[in-house]
Coordinates of C-alpha atoms in Angstrom, one line a residue:
M1 CA 45.7 -19.1 82.1
S2 CA 48.4 -18.8 84.9
L3 CA 48.2 -15.2 86.1
Q4 CA 46.0 -15.1 89.2
E5 CA 44.9 -11.4 89.0
P6 CA 45.5 -8.6 86.5
V7 CA 48.3 -6.2 87.3
L8 CA 48.7 -3.8 84.3
C9 CA 45.0 -4.3 83.5
Q10 CA 43.7 -4.0 87.1
R11 CA 41.6 -1.0 86.1
I12 CA 40.9 -2.1 82.5
P13 CA 38.3 -4.8 82.2
T14 CA 39.9 -7.6 80.2
W15 CA 39.0 -11.3 79.7
P16 CA 38.9 -13.4 81.9
W17 CA 38.5 -10.9 84.7
G18 CA 36.1 -8.4 83.1
D19 CA 34.2 -7.6 79.9
P20 CA 36.0 -5.2 77.6
A21 CA 32.6 -3.6 76.8
D22 CA 32.9 -2.0 80.3
R23 CA 36.1 -0.2 79.6
H24 CA 36.3 3.6 80.2
L25 CA 38.9 6.2 80.7
I26 CA 40.3 6.2 84.2
G27 CA 40.5 9.8 85.3
L28 CA 42.6 11.2 88.2
D29 CA 39.9 10.8 90.9
E30 CA 39.2 7.2 90.0
Y31 CA 42.9 6.5 89.8
L32 CA 43.5 7.9 93.2
S33 CA 40.5 6.0 94.7
T34 CA 41.9 2.7 93.4
G35 CA 45.3 3.1 95.0
G36 CA 46.9 5.2 92.3
Y37 CA 50.1 7.2 93.1
A38 CA 50.5 5.3 96.4
A39 CA 53.6 3.6 94.9
L40 CA 55.0 7.0 94.0
D41 CA 54.6 8.2 97.6
K42 CA 56.3 5.0 98.7
A43 CA 59.2 5.6 96.2
L44 CA 59.6 9.1 97.5
A45 CA 60.2 7.8 101.0
M46 CA 63.1 5.8 99.6
Q47 CA 66.5 7.0 98.4
P48 CA 66.8 7.1 94.6
T49 CA 69.5 4.4 94.8
E50 CA 67.1 2.2 96.7
V51 CA 64.5 2.5 94.0
I52 CA 67.0 1.6 91.3
A53 CA 68.1 -1.4 93.4
A54 CA 64.5 -2.6 93.7
V55 CA 64.0 -2.5 89.9
K56 CA 67.4 -4.2 89.4
E57 CA 66.4 -7.0 91.9
S58 CA 63.1 -7.5 90.1
E59 CA 65.1 -8.2 86.9
L60 CA 62.5 -6.3 85.0
R61 CA 63.3 -6.5 81.3
G62 CA 62.2 -3.8 78.8
R63 CA 58.9 -4.5 77.2
G64 CA 59.6 -2.5 74.1
G65 CA 61.3 -5.2 72.1
A66 CA 64.9 -5.8 73.0
G67 CA 64.2 -7.0 76.6
F68 CA 67.2 -5.2 78.1
P69 CA 67.1 -5.1 82.0
A70 CA 65.6 -1.8 83.0
G71 CA 67.4 -1.5 86.3
M72 CA 70.7 -2.0 84.6
K73 CA 69.9 0.7 82.1
W74 CA 69.0 3.1 84.9
G75 CA 72.3 2.4 86.5
F76 CA 74.3 3.5 83.4
L77 CA 73.6 7.1 84.1
P78 CA 76.7 9.2 85.1
P79 CA 76.7 11.2 88.4
E80 CA 74.6 14.3 88.5
D81 CA 76.3 17.5 87.4
G82 CA 73.5 19.9 88.1
K83 CA 72.5 20.2 84.4
Q84 CA 69.4 18.9 82.6
R85 CA 68.8 15.2 82.3
F86 CA 66.0 13.5 80.4
L87 CA 63.6 10.6 80.4
T88 CA 62.2 9.8 77.0
V89 CA 59.2 7.4 76.9
N90 CA 58.8 5.4 73.7
A91 CA 55.1 5.4 72.9
D92 CA 55.7 5.2 69.2
E93 CA 54.5 1.6 68.9
S94 CA 55.0 1.5 65.2
E95 CA 55.9 -2.2 64.9
P96 CA 53.2 -3.9 62.8
G97 CA 51.0 -6.3 64.8
T98 CA 51.7 -4.3 68.0
F99 CA 48.9 -2.5 70.0
K100 CA 49.5 -3.3 73.6
D101 CA 50.7 0.2 74.7
R102 CA 47.6 1.7 73.1
L103 CA 45.5 -0.2 75.6
L104 CA 47.2 1.6 78.5
L105 CA 47.2 5.0 76.8
D106 CA 43.5 4.7 75.9
F107 CA 42.2 3.7 79.4
D108 CA 44.8 4.1 82.2
P109 CA 47.3 6.8 81.3
H110 CA 48.0 7.7 84.9
L111 CA 49.6 4.3 85.4
L112 CA 52.2 5.4 82.9
L113 CA 52.6 8.8 84.5
E114 CA 53.2 7.3 87.9
G115 CA 55.9 5.1 86.5
I116 CA 57.4 8.1 84.8
A117 CA 57.5 10.0 88.1
I118 CA 59.1 7.1 90.0
C119 CA 61.8 6.8 87.3
M120 CA 62.5 10.5 87.4
H121 CA 62.9 10.4 91.1
A122 CA 65.1 7.3 91.0
C123 CA 67.4 8.5 88.1
R124 CA 67.3 12.2 89.0
L125 CA 65.8 13.2 85.7
D126 CA 64.1 16.6 85.6
T127 CA 62.4 16.5 82.2
A128 CA 60.3 13.7 80.6
Y129 CA 59.1 13.5 77.0
I130 CA 56.5 11.0 76.0
Y131 CA 57.2 10.4 72.3
I132 CA 53.8 9.2 71.0
R133 CA 53.1 7.8 67.5
G134 CA 51.9 10.3 65.0
E135 CA 48.8 8.2 64.1
Y136 CA 47.7 8.0 67.8
H137 CA 45.6 11.1 67.5
A138 CA 42.9 10.2 70.1
Q139 CA 45.5 8.7 72.4
A140 CA 47.6 11.9 72.4
K141 CA 44.6 13.9 73.5
T142 CA 43.8 11.4 76.2
L143 CA 47.4 11.4 77.4
Q144 CA 47.6 15.2 77.4
K145 CA 44.5 15.4 79.5
A146 CA 46.0 13.0 82.1
V147 CA 49.3 15.0 82.1
D148 CA 47.3 18.2 82.8
E149 CA 45.6 16.4 85.7
S150 CA 48.9 15.2 87.0
Y151 CA 50.2 18.8 87.2
K152 CA 47.1 19.8 89.2
H153 CA 47.9 16.9 91.6
N154 CA 51.5 18.1 91.9
V155 CA 53.1 15.1 90.3
F156 CA 54.9 17.5 88.0
G157 CA 55.4 21.3 87.9
E158 CA 56.6 23.9 90.3
N159 CA 54.9 22.4 93.3
S160 CA 55.8 18.8 92.4
K161 CA 56.0 16.3 95.2
L162 CA 59.3 15.1 93.5
G163 CA 60.9 18.3 94.7
R164 CA 63.4 20.1 92.6
I165 CA 65.7 17.9 90.5
N166 CA 68.9 19.4 89.2
D167 CA 67.5 22.7 90.6
R168 CA 64.6 22.4 88.2
A169 CA 60.9 21.8 88.6
P170 CA 60.1 18.3 87.1
Q171 CA 58.3 18.6 83.8
C172 CA 56.5 16.1 81.6
Y173 CA 55.6 16.8 77.9
V174 CA 53.7 14.9 75.2
H175 CA 55.6 15.0 72.0
R176 CA 53.9 13.8 68.8
G177 CA 55.9 12.0 66.1
A178 CA 55.2 12.2 62.4
G179 CA 54.5 8.5 61.8
A180 CA 57.8 7.1 60.7
Y181 CA 58.5 3.4 61.7
I182 CA 62.2 4.1 62.2
C183 CA 61.5 6.5 65.1
G184 CA 60.7 3.5 67.2
E185 CA 64.4 2.9 67.3
E186 CA 65.7 4.8 70.3
T187 CA 68.3 7.0 68.8
A188 CA 66.1 7.9 65.7
L189 CA 63.5 8.8 68.3
L190 CA 65.9 11.2 69.9
E191 CA 66.8 12.8 66.6
S192 CA 63.1 13.3 65.8
L193 CA 62.6 14.7 69.3
E194 CA 65.3 17.3 68.6
G195 CA 63.5 18.4 65.4
K196 CA 65.8 16.6 63.0
R197 CA 65.3 13.8 60.5
G198 CA 64.7 10.5 62.2
W199 CA 68.0 8.8 61.4
P200 CA 69.5 6.4 63.9
R201 CA 72.8 7.4 65.5
N202 CA 76.0 5.6 65.6
K203 CA 76.8 4.2 69.1
P204 CA 78.7 4.8 71.3
P205 CA 78.0 7.2 72.9
F206 CA 74.9 5.6 74.2
P207 CA 71.8 7.6 75.3
A208 CA 72.6 7.2 79.0
I209 CA 75.7 9.2 78.4
A210 CA 74.7 11.5 75.5
G211 CA 71.1 11.2 74.6
A212 CA 68.5 14.0 74.0
F213 CA 70.2 17.3 73.3
A214 CA 73.6 15.5 74.1
R215 CA 72.6 15.1 77.8
P216 CA 72.2 11.9 79.8
T217 CA 68.9 10.2 78.8
I218 CA 66.9 7.1 79.8
I219 CA 64.6 5.7 77.2
N220 CA 61.9 3.2 78.3
N221 CA 58.8 1.7 76.7
V222 CA 55.3 2.6 78.0
E223 CA 54.7 -0.9 79.4
T224 CA 58.1 -1.0 81.1
L225 CA 57.3 2.1 83.1
A226 CA 53.7 1.1 83.7
I227 CA 54.8 -2.0 85.7
V228 CA 57.3 -0.1 87.9
P229 CA 54.6 1.2 90.4
A230 CA 53.5 -2.4 91.1
I231 CA 57.2 -3.5 91.7
I232 CA 57.7 -0.6 94.1
D233 CA 54.4 -1.3 95.8
R234 CA 54.6 -5.1 96.1
G235 CA 58.3 -5.7 96.0
P236 CA 60.7 -7.5 93.7
A237 CA 59.9 -10.9 95.2
W238 CA 56.3 -10.6 94.2
F239 CA 57.3 -9.7 90.7
K240 CA 59.6 -12.6 90.4
S241 CA 56.9 -15.0 91.5
M242 CA 55.4 -14.6 88.0
G243 CA 56.8 -15.4 84.7
K244 CA 59.7 -17.8 83.9
D245 CA 63.1 -18.2 85.4
R246 CA 66.4 -18.1 83.5
P247 CA 67.2 -21.3 81.5
E248 CA 68.4 -24.2 83.5
G249 CA 72.2 -24.0 84.0
A250 CA 72.4 -20.4 82.8
P251 CA 74.6 -18.1 85.0
P252 CA 73.0 -15.4 87.1
A253 CA 74.2 -12.8 84.7
V254 CA 71.6 -14.1 82.2
P255 CA 68.4 -12.2 82.9
A256 CA 65.2 -14.2 83.4
S257 CA 61.7 -13.6 82.0
F258 CA 59.9 -12.6 85.2
G259 CA 56.6 -10.8 85.7
P260 CA 53.3 -10.3 83.8
K261 CA 53.2 -9.3 80.2
L262 CA 50.7 -7.7 77.8
Y263 CA 50.2 -9.9 74.7
G264 CA 48.5 -8.6 71.6
I265 CA 47.0 -11.3 69.4
S266 CA 45.6 -10.6 65.9
G267 CA 45.1 -12.5 62.7
H268 CA 43.1 -15.7 62.2
V269 CA 41.7 -16.1 65.8
N270 CA 38.1 -15.8 67.0
R271 CA 38.8 -13.2 69.7
P272 CA 41.7 -10.8 68.8
G273 CA 42.8 -8.3 71.4
V274 CA 45.2 -7.5 74.2
Y275 CA 45.5 -10.0 77.1
E276 CA 47.6 -10.0 80.3
D277 CA 49.4 -13.2 81.4
D278 CA 52.7 -14.5 82.7
L279 CA 55.8 -14.3 80.6
G280 CA 56.4 -17.8 79.2
I281 CA 52.9 -18.9 78.3
K282 CA 52.6 -21.0 75.2
V283 CA 51.4 -19.8 71.8
S284 CA 48.8 -22.5 71.9
T285 CA 47.5 -21.2 75.3
L286 CA 47.3 -17.7 73.9
I287 CA 45.3 -18.8 70.9
E288 CA 43.0 -21.4 72.5
T289 CA 42.3 -19.6 75.8
H290 CA 42.6 -15.9 75.1
G291 CA 42.0 -15.9 71.4
Q292 CA 39.2 -18.5 71.7
G293 CA 40.7 -20.8 69.0
M294 CA 41.5 -20.6 65.3
R295 CA 38.9 -18.7 63.2
G296 CA 36.6 -20.9 61.2
G297 CA 38.1 -24.1 62.8
K298 CA 41.1 -23.9 60.4
K299 CA 44.5 -25.4 61.3
F300 CA 47.4 -23.4 62.7
K301 CA 50.1 -22.8 60.1
G302 CA 52.4 -20.2 61.7
A303 CA 52.6 -17.2 64.0
I304 CA 54.8 -14.1 64.2
P305 CA 55.6 -13.9 67.9
G306 CA 56.3 -10.2 68.5
G307 CA 55.8 -7.9 65.6
I308 CA 56.9 -8.7 62.0
S309 CA 60.6 -8.0 62.6
M310 CA 60.9 -11.0 64.9
G311 CA 60.5 -13.7 62.2
I312 CA 58.0 -16.5 62.3
L313 CA 57.1 -19.7 64.2
G314 CA 56.4 -22.8 62.1
P315 CA 53.6 -25.3 62.3
D316 CA 55.6 -27.5 64.6
Q317 CA 56.1 -24.7 67.1
Y318 CA 52.5 -24.3 68.2
D319 CA 53.6 -24.8 71.8
A320 CA 56.4 -22.3 71.7
E321 CA 56.8 -20.5 75.0
L322 CA 56.5 -16.7 74.7
D323 CA 59.5 -15.5 76.9
F324 CA 62.7 -13.7 76.2
D325 CA 64.5 -16.9 75.3
I326 CA 62.1 -17.7 72.4
G327 CA 64.7 -16.7 69.8
K328 CA 67.3 -19.2 70.9
K329 CA 64.8 -22.0 71.3
Y330 CA 62.7 -21.6 68.2
G331 CA 64.8 -19.8 65.6
C332 CA 63.4 -16.3 65.8
L333 CA 65.0 -12.9 66.4
G334 CA 63.3 -12.7 69.8
L335 CA 60.1 -12.0 71.7
G336 CA 59.9 -8.4 70.5
T337 CA 56.7 -6.7 71.6
A338 CA 54.7 -9.9 72.0
G339 CA 52.3 -8.8 69.3
V340 CA 51.4 -12.3 68.0
I341 CA 50.0 -12.5 64.5
V342 CA 48.4 -15.9 63.9
M343 CA 48.0 -17.4 60.4
D344 CA 45.9 -20.4 59.4
E345 CA 46.4 -23.2 56.9
D346 CA 45.2 -21.1 53.9
T347 CA 47.9 -18.4 54.3
D348 CA 50.2 -17.8 51.4
M349 CA 53.6 -17.4 53.1
V350 CA 55.2 -16.0 49.9
A351 CA 52.6 -13.2 50.1
V352 CA 53.4 -12.7 53.8
A353 CA 57.1 -12.3 53.1
R354 CA 56.5 -10.0 50.2
N355 CA 54.2 -7.8 52.2
I356 CA 56.7 -7.6 55.1
C357 CA 59.5 -6.7 52.7
R358 CA 57.3 -4.0 51.1
F359 CA 56.9 -2.4 54.5
F360 CA 60.6 -2.5 55.5
S361 CA 61.6 -1.2 52.1
H362 CA 59.2 1.7 52.4
E363 CA 60.2 2.5 56.0
S364 CA 64.0 2.2 55.6
C365 CA 65.5 5.6 56.5
G366 CA 68.0 5.2 53.6
Q367 CA 71.0 6.1 55.7
C368 CA 72.7 2.6 55.2
T369 CA 73.2 1.3 51.7
P370 CA 72.7 -2.4 52.6
C371 CA 69.3 -1.7 54.1
R372 CA 68.2 0.9 51.6
E373 CA 69.1 -1.3 48.6
G374 CA 68.7 -4.7 50.2
T375 CA 65.2 -4.4 51.4
G376 CA 64.2 -3.1 48.0
W377 CA 65.8 -5.9 46.1
M378 CA 64.3 -8.5 48.5
Y379 CA 60.9 -7.0 47.8
K380 CA 61.4 -7.2 44.0
L381 CA 62.5 -10.8 44.2
L382 CA 59.5 -11.8 46.4
T383 CA 57.2 -9.9 44.0
R384 CA 58.6 -11.9 41.1
I385 CA 58.3 -15.2 42.9
E386 CA 54.8 -14.5 44.0
A387 CA 53.8 -13.7 40.4
G388 CA 55.2 -17.0 39.2
G389 CA 58.1 -15.5 37.3
G390 CA 60.9 -16.6 39.7
T391 CA 63.2 -19.6 39.7
S392 CA 64.7 -21.7 42.4
K393 CA 67.8 -19.6 42.1
D394 CA 65.8 -16.6 43.2
I395 CA 65.1 -18.3 46.5
D396 CA 68.8 -18.9 47.2
L397 CA 69.6 -15.3 46.2
L398 CA 66.9 -14.1 48.6
L399 CA 68.6 -16.0 51.4
E400 CA 72.0 -14.7 50.4
L401 CA 70.7 -11.1 50.4
S402 CA 69.0 -11.5 53.7
G403 CA 72.1 -12.9 55.4
S404 CA 74.4 -10.0 54.4
M405 CA 72.5 -7.0 55.7
G406 CA 71.8 -5.7 59.2
S407 CA 73.5 -4.6 62.4
M408 CA 74.2 -8.2 63.4
P409 CA 76.5 -8.9 60.4
G410 CA 77.8 -5.3 61.0
T411 CA 76.6 -3.6 57.9
T412 CA 74.0 -1.2 59.2
I413 CA 73.6 1.3 62.1
C414 CA 70.3 0.0 63.5
G415 CA 68.3 -3.2 63.4
L416 CA 65.7 -2.4 60.8
A417 CA 67.5 -4.5 58.2
D418 CA 67.8 -7.3 60.8
G419 CA 64.0 -7.2 61.2
A420 CA 63.6 -7.5 57.4
N421 CA 66.2 -10.3 57.0
W422 CA 65.0 -12.4 60.0
A423 CA 61.5 -12.2 58.7
V424 CA 62.5 -13.4 55.2
R425 CA 65.0 -16.0 56.4
T426 CA 62.6 -17.6 58.9
I427 CA 59.7 -17.6 56.5
V428 CA 61.7 -19.1 53.6
N429 CA 63.4 -21.7 55.8
K430 CA 60.3 -22.8 57.7
F431 CA 57.9 -22.7 54.7
R432 CA 60.2 -23.4 51.7
A433 CA 57.6 -25.6 50.1
D434 CA 55.4 -22.6 49.6
F435 CA 58.2 -20.9 47.7
E436 CA 59.2 -24.0 45.7
A437 CA 55.6 -24.3 44.6
K438 CA 55.7 -20.9 43.0
V439 CA 59.0 -21.0 41.1
R440 CA 60.1 -22.7 37.9
K441 CA 63.0 -25.2 38.2
K442 CA 64.9 -24.1 35.1
P443 CA 67.2 -21.1 35.1
H444 CA 65.5 -17.7 34.5
S445 CA 65.4 -17.0 30.8
R446 CA 66.3 -13.4 31.2
L447 CA 69.6 -14.2 32.9
R448 CA 72.7 -14.8 30.8
V449 CA 76.3 -15.5 31.7
L450 CA 78.7 -12.8 30.5
P451 CA 82.3 -13.7 29.4
V452 CA 85.0 -12.7 31.7
G453 CA 85.8 -8.9 31.4
V454 CA 82.5 -8.1 29.7
G455 CA 79.9 -5.8 31.3

């Protein structure tokens, strides 16, 4: 444990600072009595450009998955033209193994609303939409109640303390999704917000130029905006005193992994849940300190570091550091949402890969052929291997398929296919023995070689 005091969880009792049994919804009065909205008042005393500069200086990176610097994203907006500009908050949280944003929505929604208001002031955005996951029924009601309270406190509305932005009264709306995984991708989210099918868009143009309703739009994750009030209140230097600096020898243009982070831990641990700690803590620390060790005293076999699309850590990567450089150091796609799924020695990795592929095949929007067909074929291959009907050639075919689909090889619009192929590739490469044990070594009897020109 390296974090000295909770930041995002300052009002939410969380081990080791408080007992989760004492958690309750923080209403407006309690939020104000514990310093809430003081950071907004401080931000309003600053010029919008000064607020953006503070966020840039903090090197805050997005907590939704990609880890893109938030201040840099805010700086991409074009100059004001007097027309409507949007903030879209990604509260979809549909990545399997991820439930960190839910903690904030359940118990401290005003922290998010304060971050939203600061962002609207800094970026001169007059309308905010909180796009919340369709399955978050209770959370949507809790959030709407907090939004209603914020209007009464003049955070938003005709009498907003933000003043008029683009000659409009600042507004904030809760928009409920329909439960599609792909709507966690920012442009698919925008399509859904506009009432259309949740299909990712080709880029450019990027949302900062033409986002919601073809107007300049900033898209940020719940946790990203929730940490902004603390940065404004305590300063960028305070924020950078936590977390992990950029890799040694890396140029200043390479963003660091500063600040606190919410980690969700699930799977084969004694105490699953959401915990707050510095960026860069080790997987072993998360399991042994926060998770109270492996369930049943079993041995660690592997862990998915940030939602299933990030790939997997092997048994020799128990001490992997959970920061934004985890992908380069440990052969994963990245940190993602820091939703860590822990697996013990009895876990069948073939079944894990098959289940992941089943999910991605089902959730593919179908717009790109390599993803629509590739995820389905990988699922069929893994189902055959798991059932004992595969051959060693099927494993090679699986790796070949996974290496030829996704936005990284340039065959799809969004990264859903990358999430599927990274999961499969890392599981097969790091646990190949599990796959070899399930296949027959001779060629598959149903396969035959056709003469040239036949078929």
